[in-house]
Amino acid sequence: MNDAATTGDPRFRELAGRLDAVRERIARAVGSAGREGQPPRLIVITKFHPADDIRRLAALGVTDVGENRDQEAAAKAAELAEAGLAWHFVGQLQTKKAKSVVRYAAAVHSVDRPQLVDALAKAVLNEQDATGRAPLDCFIQVSLEDDAGAHRGGALPADVPALADRIAAAEGLRLAGVMAVAPLGAAPEPAFENLRRVSELLVQAHPAASGISAGMSQDLEAAIKFGATHLRIGSDILGSRPAVGYSRDCWK
């Protein structure tokens, strides 16, 4: 997208302003946490928004985007194959979708059970044989709720070591760290502090698995305070979901 095209594009200017505001929030939170020189990686969650918005984000310097539905993600990744973006799958993932996801995703942030580890490992090896793709980064999703992830997914903290060993032993997979979503209706700080403890235990056994994927529009400051290395920000950058054309049902 060239300068002439962006100058008269109100949506481009809107996204630029929103992105700047989020980057300023991140910079302030990094400073408050004493993490200068260690800024987290910004993943813009683009679900339900059109490919044209992602092109605008790429022109604004965004390099990482996230999706949570395979059908939608696969279509966008194919359309934007020349944009040089890293695609992150952040939603609950059925094992039968592993083959599709590894065709475009650089990382999966929602690995929460052994069967999914095995499905991803098999799919990655097949894809590597076909295309030579890089290893798939895998974040273990940790449930920080009392329901053991029944509603929002995630493994119990006690199950993380075994999952981590399984990922680390799988050819084609790279254990990247942990991921979590703060519980609804509660302060995020205790949850993210708990996630940091889970991460510290993981790193003792797997030193390279230091990633912490945490923090969304409403709680990025708390996530940064407790060590988030990857932020997943959607609505504060892209705004409300489009009313037409990208409804929740159209990508099922």
PDB file of C-alpha atoms in Angstrom, residues 7-224:
ATOM      1  CA  THR A   7      -3.309   9.492   2.267  1.00  0.00           C
ATOM      2  CA  GLY A   8      -6.946   9.418   1.233  1.00  0.00           C
ATOM      3  CA  ASP A   9      -7.925   6.302   3.176  1.00  0.00           C
ATOM      4  CA  PRO A  10      -9.887   7.139   6.335  1.00  0.00           C
ATOM      5  CA  ARG A  11      -9.658   3.561   7.606  1.00  0.00           C
ATOM      6  CA  PHE A  12      -5.866   3.615   7.260  1.00  0.00           C
ATOM      7  CA  ARG A  13      -5.689   6.811   9.315  1.00  0.00           C
ATOM      8  CA  GLU A  14      -8.039   5.328  11.921  1.00  0.00           C
ATOM      9  CA  LEU A  15      -5.932   2.198  12.268  1.00  0.00           C
ATOM     10  CA  ALA A  16      -2.743   4.267  12.425  1.00  0.00           C
ATOM     11  CA  GLY A  17      -4.131   6.298  15.311  1.00  0.00           C
ATOM     12  CA  ARG A  18      -5.384   3.251  17.191  1.00  0.00           C
ATOM     13  CA  LEU A  19      -2.111   1.401  16.681  1.00  0.00           C
ATOM     14  CA  ASP A  20      -0.099   4.385  17.892  1.00  0.00           C
ATOM     15  CA  ALA A  21      -2.251   4.620  21.025  1.00  0.00           C
ATOM     16  CA  VAL A  22      -1.733   0.930  21.833  1.00  0.00           C
ATOM     17  CA  ARG A  23       2.000   1.176  21.204  1.00  0.00           C
ATOM     18  CA  GLU A  24       2.141   4.138  23.589  1.00  0.00           C
ATOM     19  CA  ARG A  25       0.287   2.115  26.243  1.00  0.00           C
ATOM     20  CA  ILE A  26       2.738  -0.721  25.792  1.00  0.00           C
ATOM     21  CA  ALA A  27       5.721   1.631  26.057  1.00  0.00           C
ATOM     22  CA  ARG A  28       4.361   3.153  29.281  1.00  0.00           C
ATOM     23  CA  ALA A  29       3.672  -0.272  30.769  1.00  0.00           C
ATOM     24  CA  VAL A  30       7.136  -1.494  29.816  1.00  0.00           C
ATOM     25  CA  GLY A  31       8.637   1.546  31.534  1.00  0.00           C
ATOM     26  CA  SER A  32       6.522   1.077  34.658  1.00  0.00           C
ATOM     27  CA  ALA A  33       7.576  -2.586  34.848  1.00  0.00           C
ATOM     28  CA  GLY A  34      11.258  -1.706  34.489  1.00  0.00           C
ATOM     29  CA  ARG A  35      11.474  -3.702  31.269  1.00  0.00           C
ATOM     30  CA  GLU A  36      13.134  -1.146  29.008  1.00  0.00           C
ATOM     31  CA  GLY A  37      14.844  -2.997  26.217  1.00  0.00           C
ATOM     32  CA  GLN A  38      12.509  -5.983  26.652  1.00  0.00           C
ATOM     33  CA  PRO A  39       9.276  -4.958  24.912  1.00  0.00           C
ATOM     34  CA  PRO A  40       6.709  -7.680  24.288  1.00  0.00           C
ATOM     35  CA  ARG A  41       5.859  -8.794  20.765  1.00  0.00           C
ATOM     36  CA  LEU A  42       2.584  -7.328  19.542  1.00  0.00           C
ATOM     37  CA  ILE A  43       0.208  -9.745  17.830  1.00  0.00           C
ATOM     38  CA  VAL A  44      -2.812  -7.982  16.345  1.00  0.00           C
ATOM     39  CA  ILE A  45      -5.889 -10.201  16.560  1.00  0.00           C
ATOM     40  CA  THR A  46      -7.692  -9.737  13.261  1.00  0.00           C
ATOM     41  CA  LYS A  47     -10.601 -12.181  13.569  1.00  0.00           C
ATOM     42  CA  PHE A  48     -13.782 -11.074  11.793  1.00  0.00           C
ATOM     43  CA  HIS A  49     -11.954  -8.196  10.082  1.00  0.00           C
ATOM     44  CA  PRO A  50     -11.271  -8.188   6.340  1.00  0.00           C
ATOM     45  CA  ALA A  51      -7.987  -8.821   4.580  1.00  0.00           C
ATOM     46  CA  ASP A  52      -7.833  -5.173   3.508  1.00  0.00           C
ATOM     47  CA  ASP A  53      -7.479  -4.156   7.155  1.00  0.00           C
ATOM     48  CA  ILE A  54      -4.586  -6.569   7.549  1.00  0.00           C
ATOM     49  CA  ARG A  55      -2.914  -5.045   4.488  1.00  0.00           C
ATOM     50  CA  ARG A  56      -3.245  -1.650   6.146  1.00  0.00           C
ATOM     51  CA  LEU A  57      -1.714  -3.000   9.342  1.00  0.00           C
ATOM     52  CA  ALA A  58       1.202  -4.465   7.404  1.00  0.00           C
ATOM     53  CA  ALA A  59       1.786  -1.045   5.821  1.00  0.00           C
ATOM     54  CA  LEU A  60       1.861   0.384   9.360  1.00  0.00           C
ATOM     55  CA  GLY A  61       4.631  -1.987  10.396  1.00  0.00           C
ATOM     56  CA  VAL A  62       2.641  -4.820  11.944  1.00  0.00           C
ATOM     57  CA  THR A  63       4.406  -8.137  11.415  1.00  0.00           C
ATOM     58  CA  ASP A  64       2.320 -10.548  13.518  1.00  0.00           C
ATOM     59  CA  VAL A  65      -1.402 -11.228  13.289  1.00  0.00           C
ATOM     60  CA  GLY A  66      -3.607 -13.703  15.113  1.00  0.00           C
ATOM     61  CA  GLU A  67      -6.759 -15.620  14.234  1.00  0.00           C
ATOM     62  CA  ASN A  68      -8.888 -18.106  16.155  1.00  0.00           C
ATOM     63  CA  ARG A  69     -10.863 -19.876  13.406  1.00  0.00           C
ATOM     64  CA  ASP A  70      -9.087 -22.008  10.856  1.00  0.00           C
ATOM     65  CA  GLN A  71     -11.407 -21.401   7.914  1.00  0.00           C
ATOM     66  CA  GLU A  72     -11.098 -17.646   8.236  1.00  0.00           C
ATOM     67  CA  ALA A  73      -7.378 -17.733   8.956  1.00  0.00           C
ATOM     68  CA  ALA A  74      -6.559 -20.039   6.058  1.00  0.00           C
ATOM     69  CA  ALA A  75      -8.426 -17.843   3.590  1.00  0.00           C
ATOM     70  CA  LYS A  76      -6.755 -14.649   4.776  1.00  0.00           C
ATOM     71  CA  ALA A  77      -3.298 -16.195   4.895  1.00  0.00           C
ATOM     72  CA  ALA A  78      -3.684 -17.370   1.305  1.00  0.00           C
ATOM     73  CA  GLU A  79      -4.917 -13.972   0.138  1.00  0.00           C
ATOM     74  CA  LEU A  80      -2.088 -12.178   1.949  1.00  0.00           C
ATOM     75  CA  ALA A  81       0.690 -14.642   1.182  1.00  0.00           C
ATOM     76  CA  GLU A  82       2.953 -11.884  -0.163  1.00  0.00           C
ATOM     77  CA  ALA A  83       2.550  -9.606   2.871  1.00  0.00           C
ATOM     78  CA  GLY A  84       5.362 -11.223   4.856  1.00  0.00           C
ATOM     79  CA  LEU A  85       3.238 -11.724   7.972  1.00  0.00           C
ATOM     80  CA  ALA A  86       3.645 -14.257  10.763  1.00  0.00           C
ATOM     81  CA  TRP A  87       0.302 -15.912  11.495  1.00  0.00           C
ATOM     82  CA  HIS A  88      -0.536 -16.985  15.045  1.00  0.00           C
ATOM     83  CA  PHE A  89      -3.406 -19.372  15.760  1.00  0.00           C
ATOM     84  CA  VAL A  90      -4.858 -18.386  19.130  1.00  0.00           C
ATOM     85  CA  GLY A  91      -8.184 -20.239  19.397  1.00  0.00           C
ATOM     86  CA  GLN A  92      -9.271 -23.658  20.550  1.00  0.00           C
ATOM     87  CA  LEU A  93      -8.071 -26.132  17.955  1.00  0.00           C
ATOM     88  CA  GLN A  94      -9.601 -29.454  16.965  1.00  0.00           C
ATOM     89  CA  THR A  95      -7.092 -32.158  16.105  1.00  0.00           C
ATOM     90  CA  LYS A  96      -8.695 -32.610  12.682  1.00  0.00           C
ATOM     91  CA  LYS A  97      -7.758 -29.000  11.851  1.00  0.00           C
ATOM     92  CA  ALA A  98      -4.041 -29.486  12.559  1.00  0.00           C
ATOM     93  CA  LYS A  99      -3.201 -30.316   8.937  1.00  0.00           C
ATOM     94  CA  SER A 100      -4.764 -27.066   7.732  1.00  0.00           C
ATOM     95  CA  VAL A 101      -3.333 -24.837  10.458  1.00  0.00           C
ATOM     96  CA  VAL A 102       0.280 -25.873   9.932  1.00  0.00           C
ATOM     97  CA  ARG A 103       0.082 -24.764   6.306  1.00  0.00           C
ATOM     98  CA  TYR A 104       0.068 -21.109   7.340  1.00  0.00           C
ATOM     99  CA  ALA A 105       0.689 -20.719  11.086  1.00  0.00           C
ATOM    100  CA  ALA A 106       4.074 -19.853  12.541  1.00  0.00           C
ATOM    101  CA  ALA A 107       2.746 -20.494  16.051  1.00  0.00           C
ATOM    102  CA  VAL A 108      -0.156 -22.098  17.864  1.00  0.00           C
ATOM    103  CA  HIS A 109      -0.928 -20.505  21.236  1.00  0.00           C
ATOM    104  CA  SER A 110      -3.573 -22.973  22.397  1.00  0.00           C
ATOM    105  CA  VAL A 111      -1.895 -26.360  22.795  1.00  0.00           C
ATOM    106  CA  ASP A 112      -3.639 -27.927  25.771  1.00  0.00           C
ATOM    107  CA  ARG A 113      -3.751 -31.740  25.407  1.00  0.00           C
ATOM    108  CA  PRO A 114      -1.518 -34.595  24.282  1.00  0.00           C
ATOM    109  CA  GLN A 115      -3.715 -35.539  21.319  1.00  0.00           C
ATOM    110  CA  LEU A 116      -3.280 -32.072  19.847  1.00  0.00           C
ATOM    111  CA  VAL A 117       0.495 -32.235  20.298  1.00  0.00           C
ATOM    112  CA  ASP A 118       0.569 -35.502  18.364  1.00  0.00           C
ATOM    113  CA  ALA A 119      -1.701 -34.201  15.599  1.00  0.00           C
ATOM    114  CA  LEU A 120       0.370 -31.054  15.149  1.00  0.00           C
ATOM    115  CA  ALA A 121       3.630 -32.992  15.121  1.00  0.00           C
ATOM    116  CA  LYS A 122       2.370 -35.345  12.412  1.00  0.00           C
ATOM    117  CA  ALA A 123       0.978 -32.478  10.345  1.00  0.00           C
ATOM    118  CA  VAL A 124       4.163 -30.414  10.610  1.00  0.00           C
ATOM    119  CA  LEU A 125       6.363 -33.305   9.508  1.00  0.00           C
ATOM    120  CA  ASN A 126       4.142 -33.868   6.464  1.00  0.00           C
ATOM    121  CA  GLU A 127       4.226 -30.164   5.653  1.00  0.00           C
ATOM    122  CA  GLN A 128       7.989 -30.018   6.081  1.00  0.00           C
ATOM    123  CA  ASP A 129       8.347 -32.860   3.602  1.00  0.00           C
ATOM    124  CA  ALA A 130       6.144 -30.969   1.141  1.00  0.00           C
ATOM    125  CA  THR A 131       7.306 -27.376   1.614  1.00  0.00           C
ATOM    126  CA  GLY A 132      10.244 -27.313   4.020  1.00  0.00           C
ATOM    127  CA  ARG A 133       8.375 -25.140   6.493  1.00  0.00           C
ATOM    128  CA  ALA A 134      10.058 -24.076   9.737  1.00  0.00           C
ATOM    129  CA  PRO A 135       9.272 -25.777  13.060  1.00  0.00           C
ATOM    130  CA  LEU A 136       5.958 -24.760  14.616  1.00  0.00           C
ATOM    131  CA  ASP A 137       6.148 -22.693  17.805  1.00  0.00           C
ATOM    132  CA  CYS A 138       3.813 -24.161  20.430  1.00  0.00           C
ATOM    133  CA  PHE A 139       2.559 -22.327  23.503  1.00  0.00           C
ATOM    134  CA  ILE A 140       0.877 -24.433  26.177  1.00  0.00           C
ATOM    135  CA  GLN A 141      -2.436 -22.850  27.078  1.00  0.00           C
ATOM    136  CA  VAL A 142      -2.850 -22.870  30.846  1.00  0.00           C
ATOM    137  CA  SER A 143      -6.226 -22.659  32.528  1.00  0.00           C
ATOM    138  CA  LEU A 144      -6.207 -20.043  35.292  1.00  0.00           C
ATOM    139  CA  GLU A 145      -9.788 -20.798  36.281  1.00  0.00           C
ATOM    140  CA  ASP A 146     -11.309 -23.332  38.680  1.00  0.00           C
ATOM    141  CA  ASP A 147     -13.128 -25.096  35.836  1.00  0.00           C
ATOM    142  CA  ALA A 148      -9.919 -26.679  34.474  1.00  0.00           C
ATOM    143  CA  GLY A 149     -10.420 -24.906  31.182  1.00  0.00           C
ATOM    144  CA  ALA A 150     -13.905 -26.252  30.538  1.00  0.00           C
ATOM    145  CA  HIS A 151     -15.100 -22.924  29.165  1.00  0.00           C
ATOM    146  CA  ARG A 152     -12.068 -21.145  27.695  1.00  0.00           C
ATOM    147  CA  GLY A 153      -9.700 -24.056  27.220  1.00  0.00           C
ATOM    148  CA  GLY A 154      -6.357 -24.763  28.753  1.00  0.00           C
ATOM    149  CA  ALA A 155      -4.463 -27.405  30.654  1.00  0.00           C
ATOM    150  CA  LEU A 156      -4.220 -27.488  34.415  1.00  0.00           C
ATOM    151  CA  PRO A 157      -0.910 -26.095  35.711  1.00  0.00           C
ATOM    152  CA  ALA A 158      -0.087 -29.569  37.049  1.00  0.00           C
ATOM    153  CA  ASP A 159      -0.372 -30.991  33.534  1.00  0.00           C
ATOM    154  CA  VAL A 160       2.043 -28.496  31.951  1.00  0.00           C
ATOM    155  CA  PRO A 161       5.295 -30.443  32.585  1.00  0.00           C
ATOM    156  CA  ALA A 162       4.105 -33.567  30.797  1.00  0.00           C
ATOM    157  CA  LEU A 163       2.743 -31.563  27.876  1.00  0.00           C
ATOM    158  CA  ALA A 164       5.984 -29.621  27.672  1.00  0.00           C
ATOM    159  CA  ASP A 165       8.055 -32.805  27.555  1.00  0.00           C
ATOM    160  CA  ARG A 166       5.818 -34.168  24.797  1.00  0.00           C
ATOM    161  CA  ILE A 167       6.172 -31.026  22.678  1.00  0.00           C
ATOM    162  CA  ALA A 168       9.920 -30.809  23.247  1.00  0.00           C
ATOM    163  CA  ALA A 169      10.344 -34.411  22.143  1.00  0.00           C
ATOM    164  CA  ALA A 170       8.287 -33.993  18.964  1.00  0.00           C
ATOM    165  CA  GLU A 171      10.218 -33.451  15.775  1.00  0.00           C
ATOM    166  CA  GLY A 172       8.951 -30.360  13.968  1.00  0.00           C
ATOM    167  CA  LEU A 173       7.583 -28.654  17.078  1.00  0.00           C
ATOM    168  CA  ARG A 174       9.324 -25.981  19.152  1.00  0.00           C
ATOM    169  CA  LEU A 175       8.229 -25.442  22.764  1.00  0.00           C
ATOM    170  CA  ALA A 176       7.807 -21.678  22.962  1.00  0.00           C
ATOM    171  CA  GLY A 177       6.294 -21.169  26.419  1.00  0.00           C
ATOM    172  CA  VAL A 178       2.883 -20.707  28.018  1.00  0.00           C
ATOM    173  CA  MET A 179      -0.286 -18.834  27.200  1.00  0.00           C
ATOM    174  CA  ALA A 180      -3.347 -17.870  29.230  1.00  0.00           C
ATOM    175  CA  VAL A 181      -6.453 -15.739  29.228  1.00  0.00           C
ATOM    176  CA  ALA A 182      -7.310 -13.935  32.442  1.00  0.00           C
ATOM    177  CA  PRO A 183     -10.549 -15.183  34.051  1.00  0.00           C
ATOM    178  CA  LEU A 184     -13.673 -13.195  33.275  1.00  0.00           C
ATOM    179  CA  GLY A 185     -14.968 -10.898  35.968  1.00  0.00           C
ATOM    180  CA  ALA A 186     -11.815 -10.934  38.086  1.00  0.00           C
ATOM    181  CA  ALA A 187      -8.722  -8.789  38.438  1.00  0.00           C
ATOM    182  CA  PRO A 188      -6.084 -10.018  35.961  1.00  0.00           C
ATOM    183  CA  GLU A 189      -3.042  -9.488  38.186  1.00  0.00           C
ATOM    184  CA  PRO A 190      -3.380 -12.647  40.339  1.00  0.00           C
ATOM    185  CA  ALA A 191      -3.954 -14.766  37.242  1.00  0.00           C
ATOM    186  CA  PHE A 192      -0.931 -13.390  35.411  1.00  0.00           C
ATOM    187  CA  GLU A 193       1.205 -13.731  38.533  1.00  0.00           C
ATOM    188  CA  ASN A 194       0.164 -17.387  38.634  1.00  0.00           C
ATOM    189  CA  LEU A 195       1.045 -17.765  34.944  1.00  0.00           C
ATOM    190  CA  ARG A 196       4.483 -16.330  35.619  1.00  0.00           C
ATOM    191  CA  ARG A 197       5.038 -18.965  38.302  1.00  0.00           C
ATOM    192  CA  VAL A 198       4.016 -21.689  35.855  1.00  0.00           C
ATOM    193  CA  SER A 199       6.436 -20.191  33.322  1.00  0.00           C
ATOM    194  CA  GLU A 200       9.299 -20.122  35.825  1.00  0.00           C
ATOM    195  CA  LEU A 201       8.823 -23.817  36.578  1.00  0.00           C
ATOM    196  CA  LEU A 202       8.669 -24.613  32.867  1.00  0.00           C
ATOM    197  CA  VAL A 203      11.892 -22.735  32.152  1.00  0.00           C
ATOM    198  CA  GLN A 204      13.700 -24.714  34.827  1.00  0.00           C
ATOM    199  CA  ALA A 205      13.131 -27.846  32.748  1.00  0.00           C
ATOM    200  CA  HIS A 206      13.143 -26.203  29.306  1.00  0.00           C
ATOM    201  CA  PRO A 207      15.278 -23.033  29.394  1.00  0.00           C
ATOM    202  CA  ALA A 208      14.402 -21.941  25.859  1.00  0.00           C
ATOM    203  CA  ALA A 209      10.649 -22.018  26.547  1.00  0.00           C
ATOM    204  CA  SER A 210      10.540 -18.561  28.112  1.00  0.00           C
ATOM    205  CA  GLY A 211       7.617 -17.126  26.147  1.00  0.00           C
ATOM    206  CA  ILE A 212       4.546 -15.861  27.995  1.00  0.00           C
ATOM    207  CA  SER A 213       1.594 -15.113  25.724  1.00  0.00           C
ATOM    208  CA  ALA A 214      -0.769 -13.018  27.821  1.00  0.00           C
ATOM    209  CA  GLY A 215      -2.569  -9.712  27.744  1.00  0.00           C
ATOM    210  CA  MET A 216      -5.368  -8.350  25.602  1.00  0.00           C
ATOM    211  CA  SER A 217      -6.846  -4.903  25.072  1.00  0.00           C
ATOM    212  CA  GLN A 218      -8.307  -4.655  28.576  1.00  0.00           C
ATOM    213  CA  ASP A 219      -5.389  -6.054  30.587  1.00  0.00           C
ATOM    214  CA  LEU A 220      -2.139  -5.563  28.686  1.00  0.00           C
ATOM    215  CA  GLU A 221      -0.586  -3.489  31.470  1.00  0.00           C
ATOM    216  CA  ALA A 222      -1.076  -6.275  34.019  1.00  0.00           C
ATOM    217  CA  ALA A 223       0.319  -8.824  31.596  1.00  0.00           C
ATOM    218  CA  ILE A 224       3.445  -6.768  30.956  1.00  0.00           C
TER     219      ILE A 224
END
